[in-house]
Amino acid sequence: MSGLSGEQERFGEFVGVQRHGYVAELVLDRPKAMNAVSTDMARSIAAACDALGADPGVRVTVVTSSHERAFCVGADLKERNSFTDAELVRQRPVARGAYTGVLELPMPTIAAVHGFALGGGFELALACDLIVADRTAVVGLPEVSVGVIPGGGGTQLLPRRVGAARAAELVFTARRVEAAEAAALGLVDQLVDAGQDREEALALAARIAGNSPVGLRAAKRAMRLGHGLDLRAGLEVEDAAWRSVAFSGDRAEGVAAFNEKRVPQWPGE
């Protein structure tokens, strides 16, 4: 991946990655279909995530959309409608790879959401650590209304975000939730003015990226692995993560910079 800001690397026809210093922007770019996730697009998302995860120069990833009225409307149901049962079975791991790719990115991730983020589109956002949404956002998991279930992580990620009963109501009713209610329910983390989601998400990412990349990845790993464990087991996960950073170059630099009252120059190791 190019380390030069402003250059965009393409992953297939429908996904781009642009660098802003230590922040990477993963752009969903299938505007003719409102970013509906086709098989080809799913492969491209997974490939982009593989590249980002392997790049130590990326401290934060922001997932954005090139479509002015949608973040992502979910799975490409027109494509799905053409599948035989056997083709649907073969396509399943490809589809899962896209959502898992975002979920397993080792650095902090932020979704910048405007317009429709439905079904698999909302699941891509839920796979991120934080969601910044503008006031045009409409989110939801409508899968049961077409005879399936949220299959991109929604049945697991939404309860972790808002609790079991609230998630059950949202999944079982298949209803769409507009921005103000979404913020009140905790479906999104930050609500911003219309058209400002990308700018605000990138600004948040830049603030996060000022911190130690080693510390950021270890903190994310500890929170992810410790979630759902009992307290004693969770503290052991935290201790292992602490030990992984305690003797790092980043820790040495962070302590030195603090004492010398200067901005750290993180070695990232």
PDB file of C-alpha atoms in Angstrom:
ATOM      1  CA  MET A   1       0.000   0.000   0.000  1.00  0.00           C
ATOM      2  CA  SER A   2       1.283   3.457  -0.789  1.00  0.00           C
ATOM      3  CA  GLY A   3       2.245   5.516   2.234  1.00  0.00           C
ATOM      4  CA  LEU A   4       1.705   8.789   0.379  1.00  0.00           C
ATOM      5  CA  SER A   5      -1.254  10.887   1.492  1.00  0.00           C
ATOM      6  CA  GLY A   6      -3.759  11.670  -1.232  1.00  0.00           C
ATOM      7  CA  GLU A   7      -3.060   8.603  -3.363  1.00  0.00           C
ATOM      8  CA  GLN A   8      -5.743   5.972  -3.610  1.00  0.00           C
ATOM      9  CA  GLU A   9      -5.142   2.287  -4.078  1.00  0.00           C
ATOM     10  CA  ARG A  10      -7.930   0.306  -5.697  1.00  0.00           C
ATOM     11  CA  PHE A  11      -9.094  -3.105  -4.602  1.00  0.00           C
ATOM     12  CA  GLY A  12     -11.179  -4.315  -7.497  1.00  0.00           C
ATOM     13  CA  GLU A  13     -13.804  -2.056  -9.013  1.00  0.00           C
ATOM     14  CA  PHE A  14     -15.706  -1.147  -5.870  1.00  0.00           C
ATOM     15  CA  VAL A  15     -13.276  -0.405  -3.028  1.00  0.00           C
ATOM     16  CA  GLY A  16     -10.548   2.172  -2.618  1.00  0.00           C
ATOM     17  CA  VAL A  17      -8.066   2.936   0.157  1.00  0.00           C
ATOM     18  CA  GLN A  18      -6.731   6.430   0.649  1.00  0.00           C
ATOM     19  CA  ARG A  19      -4.065   7.492   3.126  1.00  0.00           C
ATOM     20  CA  HIS A  20      -4.217  10.577   5.324  1.00  0.00           C
ATOM     21  CA  GLY A  21      -0.933  10.337   7.190  1.00  0.00           C
ATOM     22  CA  TYR A  22      -1.359   7.536   9.714  1.00  0.00           C
ATOM     23  CA  VAL A  23      -5.092   7.261   8.973  1.00  0.00           C
ATOM     24  CA  ALA A  24      -6.379   4.974   6.229  1.00  0.00           C
ATOM     25  CA  GLU A  25      -9.757   5.600   4.606  1.00  0.00           C
ATOM     26  CA  LEU A  26     -11.467   2.497   3.226  1.00  0.00           C
ATOM     27  CA  VAL A  27     -13.977   3.797   0.679  1.00  0.00           C
ATOM     28  CA  LEU A  28     -17.052   1.792  -0.306  1.00  0.00           C
ATOM     29  CA  ASP A  29     -17.388   2.804  -3.945  1.00  0.00           C
ATOM     30  CA  ARG A  30     -20.219   1.103  -5.789  1.00  0.00           C
ATOM     31  CA  PRO A  31     -22.464   4.138  -6.263  1.00  0.00           C
ATOM     32  CA  LYS A  32     -24.710   2.692  -8.973  1.00  0.00           C
ATOM     33  CA  ALA A  33     -25.965   0.120  -6.447  1.00  0.00           C
ATOM     34  CA  MET A  34     -25.834   2.322  -3.304  1.00  0.00           C
ATOM     35  CA  ASN A  35     -22.881   0.178  -2.217  1.00  0.00           C
ATOM     36  CA  ALA A  36     -24.872  -3.064  -2.129  1.00  0.00           C
ATOM     37  CA  VAL A  37     -22.331  -5.756  -1.325  1.00  0.00           C
ATOM     38  CA  SER A  38     -21.960  -8.106  -4.268  1.00  0.00           C
ATOM     39  CA  THR A  39     -19.633 -11.100  -4.322  1.00  0.00           C
ATOM     40  CA  ASP A  40     -16.952  -9.059  -6.088  1.00  0.00           C
ATOM     41  CA  MET A  41     -17.310  -6.189  -3.633  1.00  0.00           C
ATOM     42  CA  ALA A  42     -17.112  -8.565  -0.665  1.00  0.00           C
ATOM     43  CA  ARG A  43     -13.835  -9.962  -1.997  1.00  0.00           C
ATOM     44  CA  SER A  44     -12.514  -6.439  -2.430  1.00  0.00           C
ATOM     45  CA  ILE A  45     -13.419  -5.398   1.118  1.00  0.00           C
ATOM     46  CA  ALA A  46     -11.677  -8.483   2.476  1.00  0.00           C
ATOM     47  CA  ALA A  47      -8.596  -7.844   0.335  1.00  0.00           C
ATOM     48  CA  ALA A  48      -8.409  -4.217   1.424  1.00  0.00           C
ATOM     49  CA  CYS A  49      -8.670  -5.256   5.078  1.00  0.00           C
ATOM     50  CA  ASP A  50      -5.907  -7.822   4.620  1.00  0.00           C
ATOM     51  CA  ALA A  51      -3.642  -5.102   3.251  1.00  0.00           C
ATOM     52  CA  LEU A  52      -4.533  -2.628   5.992  1.00  0.00           C
ATOM     53  CA  GLY A  53      -4.063  -5.180   8.747  1.00  0.00           C
ATOM     54  CA  ALA A  54      -0.580  -5.979   7.484  1.00  0.00           C
ATOM     55  CA  ASP A  55       0.494  -2.324   7.261  1.00  0.00           C
ATOM     56  CA  PRO A  56       2.175  -1.137  10.492  1.00  0.00           C
ATOM     57  CA  GLY A  57       1.912   2.453   9.253  1.00  0.00           C
ATOM     58  CA  VAL A  58      -1.869   2.469   9.650  1.00  0.00           C
ATOM     59  CA  ARG A  59      -2.887   3.569  13.141  1.00  0.00           C
ATOM     60  CA  VAL A  60      -6.615   4.074  12.497  1.00  0.00           C
ATOM     61  CA  THR A  61      -8.969   3.016   9.688  1.00  0.00           C
ATOM     62  CA  VAL A  62     -12.098   4.966   8.718  1.00  0.00           C
ATOM     63  CA  VAL A  63     -14.768   3.265   6.586  1.00  0.00           C
ATOM     64  CA  THR A  64     -16.567   5.752   4.331  1.00  0.00           C
ATOM     65  CA  SER A  65     -18.903   5.803   1.344  1.00  0.00           C
ATOM     66  CA  SER A  66     -18.644   7.549  -2.010  1.00  0.00           C
ATOM     67  CA  HIS A  67     -22.456   7.587  -2.411  1.00  0.00           C
ATOM     68  CA  GLU A  68     -24.136  10.794  -1.276  1.00  0.00           C
ATOM     69  CA  ARG A  69     -27.337   9.102  -0.058  1.00  0.00           C
ATOM     70  CA  ALA A  70     -26.097   5.835   1.410  1.00  0.00           C
ATOM     71  CA  PHE A  71     -23.335   4.285   3.428  1.00  0.00           C
ATOM     72  CA  CYS A  72     -24.326   0.789   2.281  1.00  0.00           C
ATOM     73  CA  VAL A  73     -27.732  -0.809   1.704  1.00  0.00           C
ATOM     74  CA  GLY A  74     -26.554  -4.324   2.561  1.00  0.00           C
ATOM     75  CA  ALA A  75     -26.265  -7.467   0.495  1.00  0.00           C
ATOM     76  CA  ASP A  76     -26.873  -7.313  -3.250  1.00  0.00           C
ATOM     77  CA  LEU A  77     -30.310  -8.966  -3.273  1.00  0.00           C
ATOM     78  CA  LYS A  78     -30.553  -8.779  -7.063  1.00  0.00           C
ATOM     79  CA  GLU A  79     -27.429 -10.918  -7.301  1.00  0.00           C
ATOM     80  CA  ARG A  80     -28.656 -13.200  -4.509  1.00  0.00           C
ATOM     81  CA  ASN A  81     -31.956 -13.724  -6.325  1.00  0.00           C
ATOM     82  CA  SER A  82     -30.088 -15.250  -9.268  1.00  0.00           C
ATOM     83  CA  PHE A  83     -28.242 -17.806  -7.136  1.00  0.00           C
ATOM     84  CA  THR A  84     -29.010 -21.488  -6.929  1.00  0.00           C
ATOM     85  CA  ASP A  85     -28.873 -22.995  -3.458  1.00  0.00           C
ATOM     86  CA  ALA A  86     -25.423 -24.384  -4.223  1.00  0.00           C
ATOM     87  CA  GLU A  87     -24.182 -20.987  -5.396  1.00  0.00           C
ATOM     88  CA  LEU A  88     -25.514 -19.358  -2.222  1.00  0.00           C
ATOM     89  CA  VAL A  89     -23.622 -21.881  -0.103  1.00  0.00           C
ATOM     90  CA  ARG A  90     -20.408 -21.198  -2.040  1.00  0.00           C
ATOM     91  CA  GLN A  91     -20.870 -17.451  -1.738  1.00  0.00           C
ATOM     92  CA  ARG A  92     -21.376 -17.488   2.035  1.00  0.00           C
ATOM     93  CA  PRO A  93     -17.687 -17.606   3.088  1.00  0.00           C
ATOM     94  CA  VAL A  94     -16.920 -14.826   0.594  1.00  0.00           C
ATOM     95  CA  ALA A  95     -19.606 -12.629   2.138  1.00  0.00           C
ATOM     96  CA  ARG A  96     -18.445 -13.458   5.651  1.00  0.00           C
ATOM     97  CA  GLY A  97     -14.910 -12.522   4.699  1.00  0.00           C
ATOM     98  CA  ALA A  98     -15.913  -8.910   4.136  1.00  0.00           C
ATOM     99  CA  TYR A  99     -17.516  -8.454   7.553  1.00  0.00           C
ATOM    100  CA  THR A 100     -14.853 -10.452   9.352  1.00  0.00           C
ATOM    101  CA  GLY A 101     -12.185  -8.454   7.565  1.00  0.00           C
ATOM    102  CA  VAL A 102     -13.455  -5.194   9.037  1.00  0.00           C
ATOM    103  CA  LEU A 103     -14.156  -6.737  12.444  1.00  0.00           C
ATOM    104  CA  GLU A 104     -10.667  -8.195  12.769  1.00  0.00           C
ATOM    105  CA  LEU A 105      -8.700  -5.119  11.746  1.00  0.00           C
ATOM    106  CA  PRO A 106      -6.096  -4.795  14.513  1.00  0.00           C
ATOM    107  CA  MET A 107      -6.162  -1.002  14.754  1.00  0.00           C
ATOM    108  CA  PRO A 108      -9.053   1.223  15.923  1.00  0.00           C
ATOM    109  CA  THR A 109     -11.775   1.567  13.300  1.00  0.00           C
ATOM    110  CA  ILE A 110     -14.451   4.201  12.729  1.00  0.00           C
ATOM    111  CA  ALA A 111     -17.466   4.064  10.408  1.00  0.00           C
ATOM    112  CA  ALA A 112     -18.599   7.358   8.844  1.00  0.00           C
ATOM    113  CA  VAL A 113     -22.307   6.864   8.164  1.00  0.00           C
ATOM    114  CA  HIS A 114     -24.783   8.979   6.229  1.00  0.00           C
ATOM    115  CA  GLY A 115     -28.022   8.040   4.524  1.00  0.00           C
ATOM    116  CA  PHE A 116     -28.972   4.382   4.483  1.00  0.00           C
ATOM    117  CA  ALA A 117     -26.946   1.851   6.478  1.00  0.00           C
ATOM    118  CA  LEU A 118     -29.175  -1.187   6.348  1.00  0.00           C
ATOM    119  CA  GLY A 119     -28.674  -4.914   6.819  1.00  0.00           C
ATOM    120  CA  GLY A 120     -25.136  -5.788   5.862  1.00  0.00           C
ATOM    121  CA  GLY A 121     -24.397  -2.082   5.537  1.00  0.00           C
ATOM    122  CA  PHE A 122     -25.173  -1.489   9.196  1.00  0.00           C
ATOM    123  CA  GLU A 123     -23.253  -4.653  10.050  1.00  0.00           C
ATOM    124  CA  LEU A 124     -20.130  -3.205   8.400  1.00  0.00           C
ATOM    125  CA  ALA A 125     -20.561  -0.176  10.668  1.00  0.00           C
ATOM    126  CA  LEU A 126     -21.189  -2.373  13.723  1.00  0.00           C
ATOM    127  CA  ALA A 127     -17.937  -4.198  12.957  1.00  0.00           C
ATOM    128  CA  CYS A 128     -16.101  -0.924  13.604  1.00  0.00           C
ATOM    129  CA  ASP A 129     -15.159   0.274  17.088  1.00  0.00           C
ATOM    130  CA  LEU A 130     -16.939   3.610  16.726  1.00  0.00           C
ATOM    131  CA  ILE A 131     -19.717   4.952  14.488  1.00  0.00           C
ATOM    132  CA  VAL A 132     -19.965   8.615  13.518  1.00  0.00           C
ATOM    133  CA  ALA A 133     -23.288   9.365  11.812  1.00  0.00           C
ATOM    134  CA  ASP A 134     -24.773  12.484  10.322  1.00  0.00           C
ATOM    135  CA  ARG A 135     -28.393  13.553  10.693  1.00  0.00           C
ATOM    136  CA  THR A 136     -29.442  11.924   7.409  1.00  0.00           C
ATOM    137  CA  ALA A 137     -28.490   8.464   8.677  1.00  0.00           C
ATOM    138  CA  VAL A 138     -31.073   5.682   8.709  1.00  0.00           C
ATOM    139  CA  VAL A 139     -29.899   2.394  10.213  1.00  0.00           C
ATOM    140  CA  GLY A 140     -31.444  -1.015  10.760  1.00  0.00           C
ATOM    141  CA  LEU A 141     -31.289  -4.772  10.377  1.00  0.00           C
ATOM    142  CA  PRO A 142     -34.309  -5.659   8.207  1.00  0.00           C
ATOM    143  CA  GLU A 143     -33.260  -9.208   7.314  1.00  0.00           C
ATOM    144  CA  VAL A 144     -36.190 -11.057   8.901  1.00  0.00           C
ATOM    145  CA  SER A 145     -38.509  -9.085   6.609  1.00  0.00           C
ATOM    146  CA  VAL A 146     -37.001 -10.939   3.630  1.00  0.00           C
ATOM    147  CA  GLY A 147     -36.817 -14.341   5.274  1.00  0.00           C
ATOM    148  CA  VAL A 148     -33.237 -14.437   6.559  1.00  0.00           C
ATOM    149  CA  ILE A 149     -31.364 -13.200   9.624  1.00  0.00           C
ATOM    150  CA  PRO A 150     -28.579 -10.663  10.088  1.00  0.00           C
ATOM    151  CA  GLY A 151     -25.679 -12.799   8.946  1.00  0.00           C
ATOM    152  CA  GLY A 152     -22.784 -10.348   8.890  1.00  0.00           C
ATOM    153  CA  GLY A 153     -22.371 -10.274  12.645  1.00  0.00           C
ATOM    154  CA  GLY A 154     -25.531  -8.343  13.502  1.00  0.00           C
ATOM    155  CA  THR A 155     -27.076 -10.848  15.902  1.00  0.00           C
ATOM    156  CA  GLN A 156     -23.833 -10.835  17.921  1.00  0.00           C
ATOM    157  CA  LEU A 157     -22.591  -7.257  17.590  1.00  0.00           C
ATOM    158  CA  LEU A 158     -25.864  -5.420  18.177  1.00  0.00           C
ATOM    159  CA  PRO A 159     -26.612  -7.028  21.590  1.00  0.00           C
ATOM    160  CA  ARG A 160     -23.052  -6.234  22.653  1.00  0.00           C
ATOM    161  CA  ARG A 161     -23.665  -2.608  21.730  1.00  0.00           C
ATOM    162  CA  VAL A 162     -27.186  -1.971  23.050  1.00  0.00           C
ATOM    163  CA  GLY A 163     -28.139  -4.987  25.180  1.00  0.00           C
ATOM    164  CA  ALA A 164     -30.144  -8.126  24.452  1.00  0.00           C
ATOM    165  CA  ALA A 165     -33.690  -6.775  24.747  1.00  0.00           C
ATOM    166  CA  ARG A 166     -33.093  -3.656  22.660  1.00  0.00           C
ATOM    167  CA  ALA A 167     -31.320  -5.716  19.982  1.00  0.00           C
ATOM    168  CA  ALA A 168     -34.183  -8.227  19.962  1.00  0.00           C
ATOM    169  CA  GLU A 169     -36.732  -5.473  19.383  1.00  0.00           C
ATOM    170  CA  LEU A 170     -34.729  -4.021  16.513  1.00  0.00           C
ATOM    171  CA  VAL A 171     -34.000  -7.361  14.832  1.00  0.00           C
ATOM    172  CA  PHE A 172     -37.507  -8.823  15.300  1.00  0.00           C
ATOM    173  CA  THR A 173     -39.348  -5.709  14.055  1.00  0.00           C
ATOM    174  CA  ALA A 174     -36.863  -5.142  11.199  1.00  0.00           C
ATOM    175  CA  ARG A 175     -37.561  -1.430  11.600  1.00  0.00           C
ATOM    176  CA  ARG A 176     -35.462   1.419  10.322  1.00  0.00           C
ATOM    177  CA  VAL A 177     -34.129   3.874  12.879  1.00  0.00           C
ATOM    178  CA  GLU A 178     -33.468   7.505  12.002  1.00  0.00           C
ATOM    179  CA  ALA A 179     -30.406   9.375  13.199  1.00  0.00           C
ATOM    180  CA  ALA A 180     -31.691  11.079  16.358  1.00  0.00           C
ATOM    181  CA  GLU A 181     -33.204   7.886  17.761  1.00  0.00           C
ATOM    182  CA  ALA A 182     -30.159   5.894  16.680  1.00  0.00           C
ATOM    183  CA  ALA A 183     -27.949   8.189  18.749  1.00  0.00           C
ATOM    184  CA  ALA A 184     -30.318   8.022  21.730  1.00  0.00           C
ATOM    185  CA  LEU A 185     -30.341   4.213  21.627  1.00  0.00           C
ATOM    186  CA  GLY A 186     -26.556   3.951  21.257  1.00  0.00           C
ATOM    187  CA  LEU A 187     -26.748   2.519  17.751  1.00  0.00           C
ATOM    188  CA  VAL A 188     -24.276   5.227  16.735  1.00  0.00           C
ATOM    189  CA  ASP A 189     -21.729   6.973  18.932  1.00  0.00           C
ATOM    190  CA  GLN A 190     -21.496  10.498  17.591  1.00  0.00           C
ATOM    191  CA  LEU A 191     -24.171  12.474  15.749  1.00  0.00           C
ATOM    192  CA  VAL A 192     -23.003  15.318  13.520  1.00  0.00           C
ATOM    193  CA  ASP A 193     -24.530  17.764  11.075  1.00  0.00           C
ATOM    194  CA  ALA A 194     -25.617  16.527   7.655  1.00  0.00           C
ATOM    195  CA  GLY A 195     -22.678  16.021   5.328  1.00  0.00           C
ATOM    196  CA  GLN A 196     -20.101  16.124   8.123  1.00  0.00           C
ATOM    197  CA  ASP A 197     -19.773  12.421   8.955  1.00  0.00           C
ATOM    198  CA  ARG A 198     -16.637  11.798   6.897  1.00  0.00           C
ATOM    199  CA  GLU A 199     -14.897  14.988   8.004  1.00  0.00           C
ATOM    200  CA  GLU A 200     -15.690  14.397  11.679  1.00  0.00           C
ATOM    201  CA  ALA A 201     -14.715  10.717  11.520  1.00  0.00           C
ATOM    202  CA  LEU A 202     -11.375  11.573   9.920  1.00  0.00           C
ATOM    203  CA  ALA A 203     -10.793  14.281  12.547  1.00  0.00           C
ATOM    204  CA  LEU A 204     -11.537  11.785  15.328  1.00  0.00           C
ATOM    205  CA  ALA A 205      -9.227   9.288  13.662  1.00  0.00           C
ATOM    206  CA  ALA A 206      -6.441  11.853  13.494  1.00  0.00           C
ATOM    207  CA  ARG A 207      -6.771  12.517  17.230  1.00  0.00           C
ATOM    208  CA  ILE A 208      -6.612   8.807  17.979  1.00  0.00           C
ATOM    209  CA  ALA A 209      -3.654   8.357  15.605  1.00  0.00           C
ATOM    210  CA  GLY A 210      -1.584  10.747  17.719  1.00  0.00           C
ATOM    211  CA  ASN A 211      -1.310   8.000  20.313  1.00  0.00           C
ATOM    212  CA  SER A 212       1.002   4.997  20.391  1.00  0.00           C
ATOM    213  CA  PRO A 213       0.212   2.519  17.599  1.00  0.00           C
ATOM    214  CA  VAL A 214       1.489  -0.306  19.788  1.00  0.00           C
ATOM    215  CA  GLY A 215      -0.708   0.873  22.656  1.00  0.00           C
ATOM    216  CA  LEU A 216      -3.770   1.336  20.432  1.00  0.00           C
ATOM    217  CA  ARG A 217      -3.593  -2.170  18.979  1.00  0.00           C
ATOM    218  CA  ALA A 218      -2.950  -3.770  22.369  1.00  0.00           C
ATOM    219  CA  ALA A 219      -5.827  -1.861  23.979  1.00  0.00           C
ATOM    220  CA  LYS A 220      -8.192  -2.933  21.203  1.00  0.00           C
ATOM    221  CA  ARG A 221      -7.030  -6.530  21.501  1.00  0.00           C
ATOM    222  CA  ALA A 222      -7.581  -6.508  25.268  1.00  0.00           C
ATOM    223  CA  MET A 223     -11.079  -5.049  24.977  1.00  0.00           C
ATOM    224  CA  ARG A 224     -12.115  -7.422  22.212  1.00  0.00           C
ATOM    225  CA  LEU A 225     -10.705 -10.574  23.815  1.00  0.00           C
ATOM    226  CA  GLY A 226     -11.881  -9.664  27.301  1.00  0.00           C
ATOM    227  CA  HIS A 227     -15.463  -8.878  26.370  1.00  0.00           C
ATOM    228  CA  GLY A 228     -17.873 -11.403  27.819  1.00  0.00           C
ATOM    229  CA  LEU A 229     -15.324 -13.006  30.134  1.00  0.00           C
ATOM    230  CA  ASP A 230     -15.718 -12.908  33.895  1.00  0.00           C
ATOM    231  CA  LEU A 231     -13.719 -10.165  35.592  1.00  0.00           C
ATOM    232  CA  ARG A 232     -10.861 -12.384  36.733  1.00  0.00           C
ATOM    233  CA  ALA A 233     -10.342 -13.836  33.237  1.00  0.00           C
ATOM    234  CA  GLY A 234     -10.701 -10.397  31.675  1.00  0.00           C
ATOM    235  CA  LEU A 235      -7.989  -8.996  33.913  1.00  0.00           C
ATOM    236  CA  GLU A 236      -5.687 -11.800  32.797  1.00  0.00           C
ATOM    237  CA  VAL A 237      -6.333 -10.792  29.176  1.00  0.00           C
ATOM    238  CA  GLU A 238      -5.521  -7.211  30.118  1.00  0.00           C
ATOM    239  CA  ASP A 239      -2.321  -8.259  31.886  1.00  0.00           C
ATOM    240  CA  ALA A 240      -1.150 -10.179  28.828  1.00  0.00           C
ATOM    241  CA  ALA A 241      -1.802  -7.118  26.670  1.00  0.00           C
ATOM    242  CA  TRP A 242       0.071  -4.920  29.153  1.00  0.00           C
ATOM    243  CA  ARG A 243       3.063  -7.236  29.079  1.00  0.00           C
ATOM    244  CA  SER A 244       3.088  -7.033  25.285  1.00  0.00           C
ATOM    245  CA  VAL A 245       3.607  -3.270  25.422  1.00  0.00           C
ATOM    246  CA  ALA A 246       5.495  -2.746  28.704  1.00  0.00           C
ATOM    247  CA  PHE A 247       8.921  -3.209  27.152  1.00  0.00           C
ATOM    248  CA  SER A 248       8.161  -1.775  23.722  1.00  0.00           C
ATOM    249  CA  GLY A 249       9.899   1.066  21.978  1.00  0.00           C
ATOM    250  CA  ASP A 250       6.644   3.008  22.101  1.00  0.00           C
ATOM    251  CA  ARG A 251       6.526   2.817  25.878  1.00  0.00           C
ATOM    252  CA  ALA A 252      10.131   4.006  26.180  1.00  0.00           C
ATOM    253  CA  GLU A 253       9.438   6.881  23.806  1.00  0.00           C
ATOM    254  CA  GLY A 254       6.160   7.787  25.516  1.00  0.00           C
ATOM    255  CA  VAL A 255       7.767   8.033  28.947  1.00  0.00           C
ATOM    256  CA  ALA A 256      10.750   9.979  27.579  1.00  0.00           C
ATOM    257  CA  ALA A 257       8.519  12.416  25.693  1.00  0.00           C
ATOM    258  CA  PHE A 258       6.369  12.983  28.779  1.00  0.00           C
ATOM    259  CA  ASN A 259       9.383  13.774  30.928  1.00  0.00           C
ATOM    260  CA  GLU A 260      10.955  15.974  28.245  1.00  0.00           C
ATOM    261  CA  LYS A 261       7.607  17.740  27.627  1.00  0.00           C
ATOM    262  CA  ARG A 262       7.598  17.072  23.897  1.00  0.00           C
ATOM    263  CA  VAL A 263       5.403  15.303  21.355  1.00  0.00           C
ATOM    264  CA  PRO A 264       6.239  11.583  21.112  1.00  0.00           C
ATOM    265  CA  GLN A 265       7.807  10.243  17.930  1.00  0.00           C
ATOM    266  CA  TRP A 266       6.395   6.746  18.076  1.00  0.00           C
ATOM    267  CA  PRO A 267       8.649   3.995  16.660  1.00  0.00           C
ATOM    268  CA  GLY A 268       5.563   1.758  16.375  1.00  0.00           C
ATOM    269  CA  GLU A 269       7.268  -1.257  17.881  1.00  0.00           C
TER     270      GLU A 269
END
